[in-house]
Coordinates of C-alpha atoms in Angstrom, one line a residue:
Chain A
D223 CA 24.2 -21.1 -33.2
A224 CA 23.1 -20.5 -29.6
D225 CA 25.7 -20.0 -26.9
V226 CA 23.9 -22.4 -24.6
T227 CA 21.9 -25.3 -26.0
Q228 CA 19.5 -27.5 -24.1
T229 CA 18.0 -30.8 -25.2
P230 CA 15.3 -31.8 -25.2
R231 CA 13.2 -28.6 -25.4
N232 CA 10.1 -30.4 -24.4
R233 CA 9.5 -33.7 -22.7
I234 CA 6.5 -35.5 -21.3
T235 CA 7.2 -38.5 -19.1
K236 CA 5.5 -40.7 -16.5
T237 CA 6.0 -40.9 -12.8
G238 CA 9.0 -43.1 -11.9
K239 CA 10.8 -42.7 -15.1
R240 CA 14.5 -41.6 -15.3
I241 CA 15.0 -38.4 -17.3
M242 CA 18.2 -36.6 -18.4
L243 CA 18.3 -33.0 -19.6
E244 CA 21.5 -32.1 -21.4
C245 CA 23.2 -28.7 -21.7
S246 CA 26.2 -27.6 -23.8
Q247 CA 27.8 -24.2 -24.1
T248 CA 30.2 -22.6 -26.5
K249 CA 31.1 -19.5 -24.3
G250 CA 34.3 -21.2 -22.9
H251 CA 33.2 -20.5 -19.4
D252 CA 34.1 -22.8 -16.5
R253 CA 30.9 -22.1 -14.5
M254 CA 27.6 -23.8 -15.3
Y255 CA 24.3 -23.9 -13.5
W256 CA 20.9 -25.6 -13.5
Y257 CA 17.8 -23.6 -12.4
R258 CA 14.2 -24.5 -12.2
Q259 CA 11.4 -22.0 -13.0
D260 CA 7.9 -22.3 -11.5
P261 CA 5.2 -19.6 -11.8
G262 CA 5.3 -17.3 -8.9
L263 CA 8.5 -18.7 -7.5
G264 CA 11.0 -17.3 -10.0
L265 CA 14.2 -19.3 -10.7
R266 CA 15.6 -21.6 -8.0
L267 CA 19.1 -23.1 -8.2
I268 CA 19.3 -26.9 -8.4
Y269 CA 23.0 -27.5 -8.9
Y270 CA 26.1 -25.6 -10.0
S271 CA 29.6 -26.4 -11.0
F272 CA 32.5 -24.0 -11.0
D273 CA 34.8 -26.3 -13.0
V274 CA 34.8 -29.9 -14.3
K275 CA 35.9 -31.3 -10.9
D276 CA 33.5 -29.2 -8.9
I277 CA 29.8 -30.0 -8.2
N278 CA 27.6 -28.2 -5.6
K279 CA 24.1 -28.5 -4.4
G280 CA 21.8 -25.5 -4.7
E281 CA 18.6 -24.7 -2.9
I282 CA 16.5 -27.6 -4.2
S283 CA 18.8 -30.5 -5.1
D284 CA 16.6 -33.3 -3.6
G285 CA 15.5 -35.7 -6.4
Y286 CA 18.1 -34.4 -8.9
S287 CA 21.6 -35.3 -9.8
V288 CA 24.1 -33.8 -12.2
S289 CA 27.2 -34.8 -14.3
R290 CA 29.8 -32.4 -15.6
Q291 CA 31.2 -34.4 -18.5
A292 CA 33.5 -31.6 -19.8
Q293 CA 33.9 -27.9 -19.6
A294 CA 31.2 -27.4 -22.1
K295 CA 28.7 -30.0 -20.9
F296 CA 26.5 -30.2 -17.8
S297 CA 23.6 -32.6 -17.6
L298 CA 20.8 -32.8 -15.1
S299 CA 19.1 -36.1 -14.2
L300 CA 15.8 -36.9 -12.4
E301 CA 16.3 -40.4 -11.1
S302 CA 12.7 -41.2 -10.6
A303 CA 10.5 -38.4 -11.8
I304 CA 7.5 -37.2 -9.8
P305 CA 4.6 -34.8 -10.9
N306 CA 5.9 -31.9 -8.7
Q307 CA 9.1 -31.9 -10.8
T308 CA 6.9 -30.6 -13.7
A309 CA 8.6 -27.3 -14.5
L310 CA 10.7 -25.3 -16.9
Y311 CA 14.4 -26.0 -16.5
F312 CA 17.2 -23.6 -17.5
C313 CA 20.9 -24.2 -17.9
A314 CA 23.2 -21.3 -17.7
T315 CA 26.9 -20.4 -17.8
S316 CA 29.0 -17.5 -16.5
E317 CA 32.4 -16.1 -16.1
E318 CA 34.2 -16.2 -12.8
G319 CA 33.3 -13.7 -10.1
R320 CA 30.3 -12.2 -8.5
S321 CA 29.7 -9.8 -11.4
G322 CA 29.7 -12.4 -14.1
E323 CA 26.7 -12.3 -16.4
L324 CA 24.7 -15.5 -16.7
F325 CA 24.0 -16.7 -20.3
F326 CA 20.9 -18.9 -20.4
G327 CA 19.7 -21.6 -22.7
E328 CA 16.1 -21.5 -24.0
G329 CA 14.9 -23.9 -21.4
S330 CA 13.6 -27.5 -21.3
R331 CA 9.9 -27.9 -20.4
L332 CA 9.3 -31.1 -18.5
T333 CA 5.9 -32.5 -17.7
V334 CA 5.6 -35.5 -15.4
L335 CA 2.3 -37.3 -15.5
Chain B
A693 CA 22.3 -15.7 2.5
Q694 CA 21.5 -12.9 0.1
S695 CA 17.9 -12.6 -1.2
V696 CA 15.7 -10.3 -3.2
T697 CA 12.0 -9.5 -3.0
Q698 CA 10.0 -8.2 -6.0
L699 CA 6.9 -6.3 -5.0
G700 CA 4.0 -7.0 -7.4
S701 CA 3.8 -10.2 -9.4
H702 CA 2.0 -8.3 -12.2
V703 CA 2.2 -4.7 -13.5
S704 CA 0.1 -3.3 -16.2
V705 CA 0.8 0.0 -18.0
S706 CA -0.4 1.8 -21.1
E707 CA 1.9 2.3 -24.0
G708 CA 4.0 5.4 -23.5
A709 CA 3.6 5.4 -19.7
L710 CA 6.2 5.1 -17.0
V711 CA 7.3 1.6 -16.0
L712 CA 8.3 1.0 -12.4
L713 CA 9.2 -2.5 -11.2
R714 CA 10.2 -2.8 -7.6
C715 CA 13.0 -4.8 -6.0
N716 CA 14.3 -4.9 -2.5
Y717 CA 17.4 -6.8 -1.4
S718 CA 18.9 -8.4 1.6
S719 CA 22.7 -8.8 1.7
S720 CA 25.3 -9.1 4.4
V721 CA 28.0 -7.9 2.0
P722 CA 28.0 -5.1 -0.5
P723 CA 25.5 -6.4 -3.1
Y724 CA 25.9 -7.1 -6.7
L725 CA 22.4 -6.6 -8.3
F726 CA 21.0 -7.6 -11.6
W727 CA 17.8 -7.3 -13.7
Y728 CA 17.0 -9.9 -16.2
V729 CA 14.2 -10.1 -18.8
Q730 CA 12.4 -13.1 -20.1
Y731 CA 10.4 -12.8 -23.3
P732 CA 7.8 -15.5 -24.1
N733 CA 9.3 -18.9 -24.8
Q734 CA 12.8 -17.7 -24.4
G735 CA 15.6 -17.8 -21.8
L736 CA 16.6 -14.9 -19.6
Q737 CA 18.8 -12.1 -20.8
L738 CA 20.6 -9.4 -18.9
L739 CA 19.1 -6.0 -18.8
L740 CA 21.5 -4.3 -16.5
K741 CA 23.7 -4.8 -13.4
Y742 CA 25.1 -2.8 -10.5
T743 CA 28.4 -3.9 -9.0
T744 CA 30.3 -0.8 -7.7
G745 CA 30.5 2.9 -8.7
A746 CA 27.7 4.9 -10.2
T747 CA 24.4 4.1 -8.5
L748 CA 22.2 4.9 -11.5
V749 CA 22.7 2.1 -14.0
K750 CA 21.5 2.2 -17.6
G751 CA 20.6 -0.9 -19.6
I752 CA 19.2 -2.0 -22.9
N753 CA 15.9 -0.8 -24.4
G754 CA 15.7 2.4 -22.3
F755 CA 15.6 0.7 -18.9
E756 CA 17.6 2.0 -15.9
A757 CA 17.8 1.1 -12.3
E758 CA 19.0 3.0 -9.2
F759 CA 20.9 1.4 -6.3
K760 CA 19.7 2.9 -3.0
K761 CA 21.6 1.5 -0.1
S762 CA 19.6 3.4 2.5
E763 CA 16.4 1.8 1.2
T764 CA 17.9 -1.5 0.2
S765 CA 16.3 -1.1 -3.2
F766 CA 17.1 -1.5 -6.8
H767 CA 14.0 -0.5 -8.7
L768 CA 13.8 -0.8 -12.5
T769 CA 12.3 2.0 -14.5
N770 CA 11.5 3.0 -18.1
P771 CA 10.1 6.4 -18.9
S772 CA 8.0 5.2 -21.8
A773 CA 6.7 1.7 -22.2
H774 CA 6.5 0.0 -25.6
M775 CA 4.5 -3.0 -26.6
S776 CA 7.7 -4.9 -27.1
D777 CA 8.6 -4.5 -23.4
A778 CA 5.9 -7.0 -22.4
A779 CA 7.8 -9.7 -20.7
E780 CA 8.7 -11.1 -17.2
Y781 CA 11.4 -9.3 -15.3
F782 CA 13.6 -10.8 -12.6
C783 CA 15.7 -9.0 -10.0
A784 CA 18.7 -11.0 -8.7
V785 CA 21.5 -10.7 -6.2
S786 CA 24.9 -12.3 -6.4
D787 CA 26.9 -13.8 -3.6
W788 CA 28.8 -16.7 -5.2
V789 CA 25.8 -17.7 -7.2
L790 CA 22.8 -15.7 -8.6
R791 CA 19.6 -15.7 -6.5
F792 CA 16.5 -14.6 -8.2
G793 CA 13.3 -13.0 -7.1
A794 CA 9.8 -14.3 -8.0
G795 CA 9.5 -12.2 -11.0
T796 CA 7.1 -9.4 -12.2
R797 CA 5.1 -9.8 -15.4
L798 CA 4.8 -6.6 -17.3
T799 CA 1.8 -6.1 -19.6
V800 CA 1.6 -3.1 -21.9
K801 CA -1.8 -2.0 -23.1
P802 CA -2.2 -0.2 -26.5

């Protein structure tokens, strides 16, 4: 089984709909992250959490919210999806510290029509 | 805030040729630097990282990178490209979170 599991892997939705992307990890790490990948822009940080009681905004948090349900679970919500939120979304987890390697899920491809 | 710039969004080499992917960083503190690789339809995985100590860092699949403080660079090299190296490569710098460059897509021609 994968260390980081994202669901759904692919989703097509319509403008204005609420969408939740879920992430679970079996690494036992406290830190979890949501990134968004767009062609030519690399990965940009949406939200991150250093433990179950800690939630922080990243570079591009507008239009998104998150919930840290447990050490192993971190979900991303789009309250009212818009077409420019069409992207590939990655969840990741890491150990503490600046040198901690990120372990990524396989991504959730979201298309907003 | 720390940032990285990857020079060249697309690099194409022949099989067996040298691979050079360029990355420059900006950091107000001693940088921790990373290279990640993304194969098609997969998540990212760590190739190598520099934190402290030896400035030449070796990673998986024959890749290595050299930290040059005077040039604020952390370029990735491989002396001999294989078809299986075709992927997208991301440079990243860590402050309290990892910040990625825009990526370089590597194509390997037979």
